[in-house]
Every structure is written in structure tokens, then in C-alpha cells.
Amino acid sequence: MGVLERKEREKKQRRNAILDAAEKIFFRQGLSNTSMDSIAKEAEFSKGTLYLYFKNKEELYRAVLLRGFILLEQRLKEETNEEENAYDSLKKITMAYYKFSQEEDGYFNAILSYQDDEFDLDNLEVESGKSVKAGNRVMQILIDALERGRNDGSIDPNINPVESAFVLWSQFTGFLQMIKKKKEIIDHYFTVGADHLLETYFLLLEKSLKP
């Protein structure tokens, strides 16, 4: 291995180490309560080293967010089967997102913060641009499933796939937030568990999408 290759490998390793440390602190404390000092301490690097790779903690957070979107994209693609009707595939994609929210709490919260984030699309810095594109790829999985469903007859041909994908994403993301934050209250006062709520969601999904 040449000198340049070794330096590039070491640079990539340091960047990943910084991201690993940032991820731990962000997931434990949240963005607002995290400082570059605390990340540097966790990573065992100087704060100056962090700034060689990321200009501020917001850029670092978006790099962590990118990891979350890449993982979610992989999970959703694993459930995309073009051999079955698109509606059934869409249900599996939705369940994959549900499991992701339960199993990857830190990444799910990062994605929730992304919903409230503001981007200057004309002046996107590198990490923001990557996270926006990754989020768009996730949305494209839904759009493609809806479009395929219109063609195979499993989904109402009158719906707009792009518009419907964003509505469904927003609805289900809000549903997942409610499950995570209010499930004990709902179960205590209304005797309704998360499983029953999920069944009702799919019942309403079927009524709204099937022809």
C-alpha cells in the first residue's frame, strides 16, 4: 500500500471514529445538548481534529442522519418484491419502517428532526446535500411502489404516486411518533395497544389505496 493510500485510509478511519462518537453523544443527549467538545472527548481527538472533517455540530448531525437514511433505505429495499402485487409490497415496506422506528431509536429521532430542518437548496453544504438525496431515495421507494400498484391493479389508478407518497410518509411518521410517546397513555385510558392501532392503520390504508 502506497503512502497516499495509507493516508486516505487513515483519514477515512478518523472520520468514521468521529461519526461513531458523535452518534453516541447525539443519541444520548440530543442535538441541542451536545457540544463539539463532548464529541471530541468521546472520540479521543482534539476539537481541532473534528473541525478538519466537519465545520460544526449541525454538519456532523447530518452525517449521522445520512447513516440513518442509508440503513432505512436498505431495510425498505429488502421488502420490495416486484414479483408480488405492489400493495402487498407497500404493506411490507410500511412494516419495515415500523420495525426500524422500534429498533433504531436514535436514527429514527434523527429522521424526525430532519422533518423540521430547514435547508437552503441553493447553498447546500456537502453533508446536507447527501442527507437530502438519501431522504429522496427513501421517498422514491414509496413512489415506485405506488406507481407499480397503479399498473398492476392493486392500487387505485386515480391516485398521484408522488403526492400520495408524501402524504403516506407524513401520516405514518406521525403515527410512529404517537406510538412511541403516547402508547402507555392510550393503552391505560382507552385499552388500545400498539398492535391494534397498527391493524387499524393498515385497514384505513387499504380503504384509501385499493381500487
Coordinates of N, CA and C in Angstrom, one line a residue:
M1 N 0.8 -1.2 0.0 CA 0.0 0.0 0.0 C 0.9 1.2 0.0
G2 N 0.6 2.2 -0.9 CA 1.4 3.4 -1.0 C 1.1 4.4 0.1
V3 N 1.9 5.4 0.2 CA 1.7 6.4 1.2 C 0.4 7.1 1.1
L4 N 0.0 7.5 -0.1 CA -1.3 8.2 -0.3 C -2.5 7.4 0.1
E5 N -2.4 6.1 -0.3 CA -3.5 5.2 0.0 C -3.6 5.0 1.5
R6 N -2.5 4.9 2.2 CA -2.5 4.7 3.7 C -3.1 5.9 4.3
K7 N -2.7 7.1 3.8 CA -3.2 8.4 4.4 C -4.7 8.5 4.2
E8 N -5.2 8.1 3.0 CA -6.6 8.1 2.7 C -7.4 7.2 3.6
R9 N -6.8 6.0 3.8 CA -7.4 5.0 4.7 C -7.5 5.5 6.2
E10 N -6.4 6.1 6.6 CA -6.4 6.7 8.0 C -7.3 7.8 8.1
K11 N -7.5 8.6 7.1 CA -8.4 9.8 7.1 C -9.8 9.2 7.2
K12 N -10.1 8.2 6.5 CA -11.5 7.6 6.5 C -11.8 7.0 7.9
Q13 N -10.8 6.4 8.5 CA -10.9 5.7 9.8 C -11.2 6.8 10.8
R14 N -10.4 7.9 10.8 CA -10.7 9.0 11.8 C -12.1 9.6 11.6
R15 N -12.5 9.8 10.3 CA -13.8 10.4 10.1 C -14.9 9.4 10.7
N16 N -14.7 8.1 10.4 CA -15.7 7.2 11.0 C -15.7 7.1 12.5
A17 N -14.5 7.3 13.1 CA -14.4 7.3 14.5 C -15.1 8.5 15.1
I18 N -15.0 9.7 14.4 CA -15.7 10.9 14.9 C -17.2 10.7 14.8
L19 N -17.6 10.1 13.7 CA -19.0 9.8 13.5 C -19.6 8.9 14.5
D20 N -18.8 7.8 14.8 CA -19.3 6.9 15.8 C -19.4 7.6 17.2
A21 N -18.5 8.4 17.5 CA -18.5 9.1 18.8 C -19.7 10.1 18.8
A22 N -19.9 10.8 17.7 CA -20.9 11.8 17.6 C -22.3 11.1 17.8
E23 N -22.4 10.0 17.1 CA -23.7 9.2 17.1 C -24.0 8.9 18.6
K24 N -23.1 8.4 19.3 CA -23.3 8.0 20.7 C -23.8 9.2 21.5
I25 N -23.1 10.4 21.4 CA -23.5 11.6 22.2 C -24.8 12.1 21.7
F26 N -25.0 12.2 20.4 CA -26.3 12.8 19.9 C -27.5 11.9 20.3
F27 N -27.3 10.6 20.3 CA -28.4 9.7 20.6 C -28.7 9.7 22.1
R28 N -27.7 10.0 22.9 CA -27.8 10.0 24.4 C -28.3 11.4 24.8
Q29 N -27.9 12.5 24.2 CA -28.1 13.8 24.7 C -29.0 14.7 23.8
G30 N -29.1 14.3 22.6 CA -29.8 15.2 21.6 C -28.9 16.2 21.0
L31 N -29.3 16.8 19.9 CA -28.5 17.8 19.2 C -28.3 19.0 20.1
S32 N -29.3 19.6 20.7 CA -29.1 20.9 21.4 C -28.2 20.8 22.6
N33 N -28.2 19.6 23.2 CA -27.4 19.4 24.4 C -26.0 18.9 24.2
T34 N -25.6 18.7 22.9 CA -24.3 18.2 22.5 C -23.4 19.3 22.1
S35 N -22.2 19.2 22.4 CA -21.1 20.2 22.0 C -20.0 19.5 21.3
M36 N -19.3 20.2 20.5 CA -18.2 19.6 19.8 C -17.1 19.2 20.8
D37 N -17.0 19.8 21.9 CA -16.1 19.4 23.0 C -16.4 18.0 23.5
S38 N -17.7 17.7 23.7 CA -18.1 16.4 24.2 C -17.9 15.3 23.2
I39 N -18.1 15.7 21.9 CA -17.8 14.7 20.9 C -16.3 14.4 20.8
A40 N -15.5 15.5 20.8 CA -14.1 15.3 20.8 C -13.6 14.4 21.9
K41 N -14.1 14.6 23.1 CA -13.7 13.8 24.3 C -14.1 12.4 24.1
E42 N -15.3 12.1 23.6 CA -15.8 10.7 23.3 C -14.9 10.1 22.2
A43 N -14.5 10.8 21.2 CA -13.7 10.3 20.1 C -12.2 10.2 20.5
E44 N -11.9 10.9 21.5 CA -10.5 11.0 22.0 C -9.6 11.6 20.9
F45 N -10.2 12.7 20.3 CA -9.4 13.6 19.4 C -9.5 15.0 19.9
S46 N -8.6 15.8 19.4 CA -8.7 17.2 19.8 C -9.9 17.8 19.0
K47 N -10.5 18.9 19.6 CA -11.6 19.5 18.9 C -11.2 20.1 17.5
G48 N -9.9 20.5 17.4 CA -9.4 20.9 16.1 C -9.5 19.8 15.0
T49 N -9.2 18.6 15.5 CA -9.3 17.5 14.5 C -10.7 17.3 14.0
L50 N -11.7 17.5 14.8 CA -13.1 17.4 14.4 C -13.4 18.4 13.3
Y51 N -12.9 19.6 13.5 CA -13.1 20.7 12.5 C -12.4 20.5 11.2
L52 N -11.5 19.6 11.2 CA -10.8 19.3 9.9 C -11.8 18.5 9.0
Y53 N -12.8 17.8 9.6 CA -13.7 17.0 8.9 C -15.1 17.5 8.8
F54 N -15.5 18.3 9.9 CA -16.9 18.8 9.9 C -16.8 20.3 10.5
K55 N -17.5 21.2 9.8 CA -17.4 22.6 10.2 C -18.1 23.0 11.5
N56 N -19.1 22.2 11.8 CA -19.9 22.4 13.1 C -20.7 21.2 13.4
K57 N -21.3 21.2 14.6 CA -22.1 20.0 15.0 C -23.3 19.7 14.2
E58 N -23.9 20.8 13.6 CA -25.0 20.5 12.7 C -24.6 19.7 11.5
E59 N -23.4 20.0 10.9 CA -23.0 19.2 9.8 C -22.7 17.8 10.2
L60 N -22.2 17.6 11.4 CA -21.9 16.3 11.9 C -23.2 15.5 12.1
Y61 N -24.2 16.2 12.6 CA -25.5 15.6 12.9 C -26.1 15.1 11.5
R62 N -25.9 15.9 10.5 CA -26.5 15.5 9.2 C -25.7 14.3 8.6
A63 N -24.5 14.2 9.0 CA -23.7 13.0 8.6 C -24.2 11.7 9.3
V64 N -24.6 11.9 10.5 CA -25.2 10.8 11.3 C -26.6 10.5 10.7
L65 N -27.3 11.5 10.4 CA -28.6 11.4 9.7 C -28.5 10.6 8.4
L66 N -27.5 10.8 7.7 CA -27.2 10.1 6.4 C -27.1 8.6 6.7
R67 N -26.4 8.3 7.8 CA -26.3 6.9 8.1 C -27.7 6.3 8.4
G68 N -28.5 7.0 9.0 CA -29.9 6.5 9.3 C -30.7 6.3 8.1
F69 N -30.6 7.3 7.1 CA -31.4 7.1 5.9 C -30.8 6.0 5.0
I70 N -29.5 5.7 5.0 CA -29.0 4.6 4.3 C -29.4 3.3 4.8
L71 N -29.5 3.2 6.2 CA -30.0 2.0 6.8 C -31.4 1.8 6.5
L72 N -32.2 2.8 6.6 CA -33.7 2.7 6.3 C -33.9 2.3 4.9
E73 N -33.1 2.9 4.0 CA -33.3 2.6 2.6 C -33.0 1.1 2.3
Q74 N -32.0 0.6 3.0 CA -31.7 -0.8 2.9 C -32.8 -1.7 3.4
R75 N -33.4 -1.3 4.5 CA -34.5 -2.1 5.1 C -35.7 -2.1 4.2
L76 N -36.0 -0.9 3.6 CA -37.2 -0.9 2.8 C -37.0 -1.6 1.5
K77 N -35.8 -1.5 0.9 CA -35.5 -2.3 -0.3 C -35.6 -3.8 -0.1
E78 N -35.2 -4.2 1.0 CA -35.3 -5.7 1.3 C -36.7 -6.2 1.3
E79 N -37.7 -5.3 1.5 CA -39.1 -5.7 1.5 C -39.7 -5.4 0.2
T80 N -39.0 -4.9 -0.8 CA -39.6 -4.6 -2.1 C -39.4 -5.8 -3.0
N81 N -40.6 -6.3 -3.3 CA -40.6 -7.5 -4.2 C -41.4 -7.3 -5.4
E82 N -40.8 -7.2 -6.5 CA -41.6 -6.8 -7.7 C -42.3 -8.1 -8.3
E83 N -42.1 -9.2 -7.7 CA -42.9 -10.4 -8.1 C -44.3 -10.5 -7.5
E84 N -44.5 -9.8 -6.4 CA -45.8 -9.8 -5.8 C -46.5 -8.4 -6.1
N85 N -47.9 -8.4 -5.9 CA -48.6 -7.1 -6.2 C -48.0 -6.0 -5.3
A86 N -48.1 -4.8 -5.9 CA -47.4 -3.7 -5.3 C -48.1 -3.3 -3.9
Y87 N -49.4 -3.5 -3.8 CA -50.0 -3.2 -2.5 C -49.4 -4.0 -1.3
D88 N -49.3 -5.3 -1.6 CA -48.7 -6.2 -0.5 C -47.2 -5.8 -0.2
S89 N -46.5 -5.4 -1.3 CA -45.1 -4.9 -1.1 C -45.1 -3.6 -0.3
L90 N -46.1 -2.7 -0.6 CA -46.2 -1.5 0.2 C -46.4 -1.7 1.7
K91 N -47.3 -2.7 2.0 CA -47.5 -3.0 3.4 C -46.2 -3.5 4.1
K92 N -45.5 -4.3 3.4 CA -44.2 -4.8 3.9 C -43.2 -3.7 4.1
I93 N -43.2 -2.8 3.2 CA -42.3 -1.6 3.3 C -42.7 -0.8 4.5
T94 N -44.0 -0.6 4.7 CA -44.5 0.1 5.9 C -44.1 -0.6 7.2
M95 N -44.3 -1.9 7.2 CA -43.9 -2.6 8.4 C -42.4 -2.5 8.7
A96 N -41.6 -2.5 7.6 CA -40.2 -2.3 7.8 C -39.8 -1.0 8.4
Y97 N -40.6 0.0 8.0 CA -40.4 1.4 8.6 C -40.8 1.3 10.1
Y98 N -41.9 0.6 10.4 CA -42.3 0.5 11.8 C -41.2 -0.2 12.6
K99 N -40.7 -1.3 12.1 CA -39.6 -2.0 12.9 C -38.4 -1.2 13.0
F100 N -38.1 -0.4 12.0 CA -36.9 0.5 12.1 C -37.1 1.5 13.2
S101 N -38.3 2.1 13.3 CA -38.6 3.0 14.4 C -38.4 2.4 15.8
Q102 N -38.7 1.1 15.9 CA -38.7 0.5 17.2 C -37.2 0.0 17.5
E103 N -36.5 -0.4 16.5 CA -35.2 -1.0 16.7 C -34.0 0.0 16.6
E104 N -34.3 1.1 15.9 CA -33.2 2.1 15.7 C -33.7 3.5 16.2
D105 N -33.9 3.6 17.5 CA -34.5 4.8 18.1 C -33.7 6.0 17.8
G106 N -32.4 5.9 17.8 CA -31.5 7.1 17.6 C -31.6 7.6 16.2
Y107 N -31.6 6.7 15.2 CA -31.7 7.1 13.8 C -33.1 7.6 13.5
F108 N -34.1 7.0 14.1 CA -35.5 7.4 13.9 C -35.7 8.8 14.4
N109 N -35.1 9.2 15.6 CA -35.2 10.5 16.1 C -34.5 11.5 15.2
A110 N -33.4 11.1 14.6 CA -32.6 11.9 13.7 C -33.5 12.3 12.5
I111 N -34.2 11.2 12.0 CA -35.0 11.4 10.8 C -36.2 12.4 11.2
L112 N -36.7 12.2 12.4 CA -37.8 13.2 12.9 C -37.3 14.6 12.9
S113 N -36.0 14.8 13.3 CA -35.5 16.2 13.4 C -35.3 16.7 12.0
Y114 N -35.0 15.8 11.0 CA -34.9 16.2 9.6 C -36.2 16.8 9.1
Q115 N -37.3 16.3 9.6 CA -38.6 16.8 9.1 C -38.8 18.3 9.4
D116 N -38.1 18.7 10.5 CA -38.3 20.1 10.9 C -37.1 21.0 10.5
D117 N -36.1 20.3 9.8 CA -34.9 21.0 9.4 C -35.2 21.9 8.2
E118 N -34.4 23.0 8.1 CA -34.5 23.9 7.0 C -33.2 23.9 6.2
F119 N -33.4 23.8 4.9 CA -32.2 23.7 4.0 C -32.3 24.8 3.0
D120 N -31.1 25.4 2.7 CA -31.0 26.3 1.6 C -30.6 25.5 0.4
L121 N -31.6 25.2 -0.4 CA -31.3 24.3 -1.5 C -30.3 24.9 -2.6
D122 N -30.1 26.2 -2.5 CA -29.2 26.8 -3.4 C -27.8 26.8 -2.9
N123 N -27.6 26.6 -1.6 CA -26.3 26.6 -1.0 C -26.1 25.4 0.0
L124 N -26.4 24.2 -0.4 CA -26.3 23.1 0.4 C -24.8 22.7 0.7
E125 N -24.5 22.6 1.9 CA -23.1 22.1 2.2 C -23.2 20.5 2.0
V126 N -22.0 19.9 2.0 CA -21.9 18.6 1.5 C -22.8 17.6 2.2
E127 N -22.7 17.6 3.6 CA -23.5 16.6 4.4 C -25.0 16.8 4.2
S128 N -25.4 18.1 4.1 CA -26.8 18.3 4.0 C -27.3 17.8 2.6
G129 N -26.5 18.0 1.6 CA -26.8 17.5 0.3 C -26.9 16.0 0.2
K130 N -26.0 15.3 0.9 CA -26.1 13.9 0.9 C -27.3 13.4 1.7
S131 N -27.6 14.0 2.8 CA -28.8 13.6 3.5 C -30.1 13.8 2.8
V132 N -30.2 15.0 2.1 CA -31.4 15.3 1.3 C -31.5 14.2 0.2
K133 N -30.5 13.9 -0.5 CA -30.5 12.9 -1.6 C -30.9 11.5 -1.0
A134 N -30.4 11.2 0.2 CA -30.7 9.9 0.8 C -32.2 9.9 1.2
G135 N -32.7 11.0 1.7 CA -34.1 11.0 2.1 C -35.0 10.9 0.8
N136 N -34.5 11.5 -0.3 CA -35.3 11.4 -1.5 C -35.3 10.0 -2.1
R137 N -34.2 9.3 -1.8 CA -34.2 7.9 -2.3 C -35.2 7.0 -1.5
V138 N -35.3 7.3 -0.2 CA -36.3 6.6 0.6 C -37.7 6.9 0.0
M139 N -38.0 8.2 -0.3 CA -39.3 8.5 -0.8 C -39.6 7.9 -2.1
Q140 N -38.5 7.7 -2.9 CA -38.7 7.2 -4.3 C -39.1 5.7 -4.2
I141 N -38.7 5.0 -3.1 CA -39.2 3.6 -2.9 C -40.7 3.6 -2.8
L142 N -41.3 4.5 -2.0 CA -42.7 4.6 -1.9 C -43.4 5.0 -3.2
I143 N -42.8 6.0 -3.9 CA -43.3 6.4 -5.2 C -43.4 5.3 -6.2
D144 N -42.3 4.6 -6.3 CA -42.2 3.5 -7.2 C -43.2 2.4 -6.9
A145 N -43.4 2.1 -5.6 CA -44.4 1.1 -5.2 C -45.8 1.5 -5.6
L146 N -46.1 2.8 -5.4 CA -47.4 3.3 -5.7 C -47.7 3.3 -7.2
E147 N -46.6 3.7 -8.0 CA -46.7 3.7 -9.4 C -46.9 2.2 -10.0
R148 N -46.2 1.3 -9.4 CA -46.3 -0.1 -9.8 C -47.7 -0.6 -9.5
G149 N -48.2 -0.2 -8.4 CA -49.6 -0.7 -8.0 C -50.6 -0.1 -8.9
R150 N -50.5 1.1 -9.4 CA -51.4 1.6 -10.4 C -51.4 0.8 -11.7
N151 N -50.2 0.2 -12.0 CA -50.1 -0.5 -13.2 C -50.6 -2.0 -13.1
D152 N -50.3 -2.6 -11.9 CA -50.7 -4.0 -11.7 C -52.2 -4.1 -11.2
G153 N -52.8 -3.0 -10.9 CA -54.2 -3.0 -10.5 C -54.5 -3.2 -9.0
S154 N -53.4 -3.2 -8.2 CA -53.6 -3.4 -6.8 C -53.8 -2.1 -6.0
I155 N -53.6 -1.0 -6.7 CA -53.7 0.3 -6.1 C -54.6 1.2 -7.1
D156 N -55.4 2.0 -6.5 CA -56.3 2.9 -7.3 C -55.5 3.7 -8.4
P157 N -55.8 3.5 -9.6 CA -55.1 4.2 -10.7 C -55.3 5.7 -10.7
N158 N -56.2 6.2 -10.0 CA -56.5 7.6 -10.0 C -55.6 8.4 -9.0
I159 N -54.9 7.7 -8.2 CA -54.1 8.5 -7.2 C -52.8 9.0 -7.9
N160 N -52.2 10.1 -7.4 CA -51.0 10.6 -7.8 C -49.9 10.0 -7.0
P161 N -49.0 9.2 -7.5 CA -47.9 8.5 -6.7 C -47.0 9.4 -5.9
V162 N -46.6 10.5 -6.5 CA -45.7 11.4 -5.8 C -46.4 12.0 -4.6
E163 N -47.6 12.6 -4.8 CA -48.3 13.3 -3.8 C -48.7 12.3 -2.7
S164 N -49.2 11.1 -3.1 CA -49.6 10.1 -2.2 C -48.5 9.6 -1.3
A165 N -47.3 9.5 -1.9 CA -46.1 9.0 -1.2 C -45.8 10.0 0.0
F166 N -45.8 11.3 -0.3 CA -45.5 12.2 0.8 C -46.6 12.3 1.8
V167 N -47.9 12.1 1.4 CA -48.9 12.1 2.4 C -48.8 10.8 3.3
L168 N -48.6 9.7 2.7 CA -48.4 8.4 3.5 C -47.2 8.5 4.4
W169 N -46.1 9.0 3.9 CA -44.9 9.1 4.7 C -45.2 10.0 6.0
S170 N -45.9 11.2 5.7 CA -46.2 12.1 6.8 C -47.1 11.5 7.8
Q171 N -48.2 10.8 7.3 CA -49.1 10.1 8.2 C -48.5 9.1 9.0
F172 N -47.7 8.2 8.4 CA -47.1 7.1 9.2 C -46.0 7.5 10.1
T173 N -45.3 8.5 9.7 CA -44.3 9.0 10.6 C -44.9 9.7 11.9
G174 N -46.0 10.4 11.7 CA -46.8 10.9 12.8 C -47.3 9.8 13.7
F175 N -47.8 8.8 13.0 CA -48.4 7.6 13.7 C -47.3 7.0 14.6
L176 N -46.1 6.8 14.0 CA -45.0 6.2 14.8 C -44.6 7.1 16.0
Q177 N -44.6 8.4 15.8 CA -44.3 9.3 16.9 C -45.3 9.1 18.0
M178 N -46.5 9.0 17.7 CA -47.6 8.8 18.6 C -47.4 7.5 19.4
I179 N -47.1 6.4 18.6 CA -46.9 5.1 19.3 C -45.8 5.2 20.3
K180 N -44.7 5.8 19.9 CA -43.5 5.9 20.8 C -43.7 6.7 22.0
K181 N -44.5 7.8 21.9 CA -44.6 8.8 23.0 C -45.9 8.6 23.8
K182 N -47.0 8.0 23.2 CA -48.2 8.0 23.9 C -48.8 6.6 24.1
K183 N -48.1 5.6 23.7 CA -48.7 4.3 23.7 C -49.2 3.8 25.1
E184 N -48.5 4.2 26.2 CA -48.9 3.8 27.5 C -50.1 4.6 27.9
I185 N -50.2 5.8 27.6 CA -51.4 6.6 27.9 C -52.6 6.1 27.2
I186 N -52.4 5.8 25.9 CA -53.6 5.3 25.1 C -54.0 3.9 25.6
D187 N -53.1 3.1 25.9 CA -53.4 1.8 26.4 C -54.1 1.9 27.8
H188 N -53.6 2.8 28.7 CA -54.2 2.9 30.0 C -55.6 3.5 30.0
Y189 N -55.8 4.5 29.2 CA -57.1 5.2 29.3 C -58.1 4.6 28.3
F190 N -57.6 4.1 27.2 CA -58.5 3.6 26.1 C -58.4 2.1 25.9
T191 N -57.5 1.4 26.6 CA -57.3 0.0 26.4 C -57.1 -0.4 25.0
V192 N -56.3 0.3 24.3 CA -55.9 0.0 22.9 C -54.4 -0.1 22.8
G193 N -53.9 -1.2 22.4 CA -52.5 -1.5 22.3 C -51.9 -1.0 21.0
A194 N -50.6 -1.0 20.9 CA -50.0 -0.6 19.6 C -50.3 -1.5 18.5
D195 N -50.4 -2.8 18.7 CA -50.7 -3.8 17.7 C -52.1 -3.5 17.1
H196 N -53.1 -3.1 17.9 CA -54.4 -2.9 17.4 C -54.4 -1.6 16.6
L197 N -53.6 -0.6 17.0 CA -53.6 0.7 16.3 C -52.9 0.4 14.9
L198 N -51.9 -0.4 14.9 CA -51.3 -0.8 13.6 C -52.2 -1.5 12.7
E199 N -53.0 -2.4 13.2 CA -54.0 -3.1 12.4 C -55.0 -2.1 11.8
T200 N -55.4 -1.1 12.6 CA -56.4 -0.1 12.1 C -55.8 0.8 11.1
Y201 N -54.5 1.1 11.2 CA -53.8 1.9 10.2 C -53.8 1.2 8.9
F202 N -53.5 -0.1 8.9 CA -53.5 -0.9 7.6 C -54.9 -1.0 7.0
L203 N -55.9 -1.1 7.9 CA -57.3 -1.2 7.4 C -57.6 0.1 6.7
L204 N -57.3 1.3 7.3 CA -57.5 2.5 6.6 C -56.7 2.7 5.4
L205 N -55.5 2.2 5.4 CA -54.6 2.3 4.2 C -55.2 1.5 3.1
E206 N -55.7 0.3 3.4 CA -56.4 -0.5 2.3 C -57.6 0.3 1.7
K207 N -58.4 0.8 2.6 CA -59.6 1.5 2.1 C -59.2 2.8 1.2
S208 N -58.1 3.4 1.5 CA -57.7 4.6 0.8 C -57.0 4.3 -0.5
L209 N -56.3 3.2 -0.6 CA -55.5 2.9 -1.7 C -56.0 1.9 -2.7
K210 N -56.8 0.9 -2.2 CA -57.2 -0.1 -3.1 C -58.3 0.4 -4.0
P211 N -58.4 -0.1 -5.3 CA -59.4 0.3 -6.2 C -60.8 -0.2 -5.8

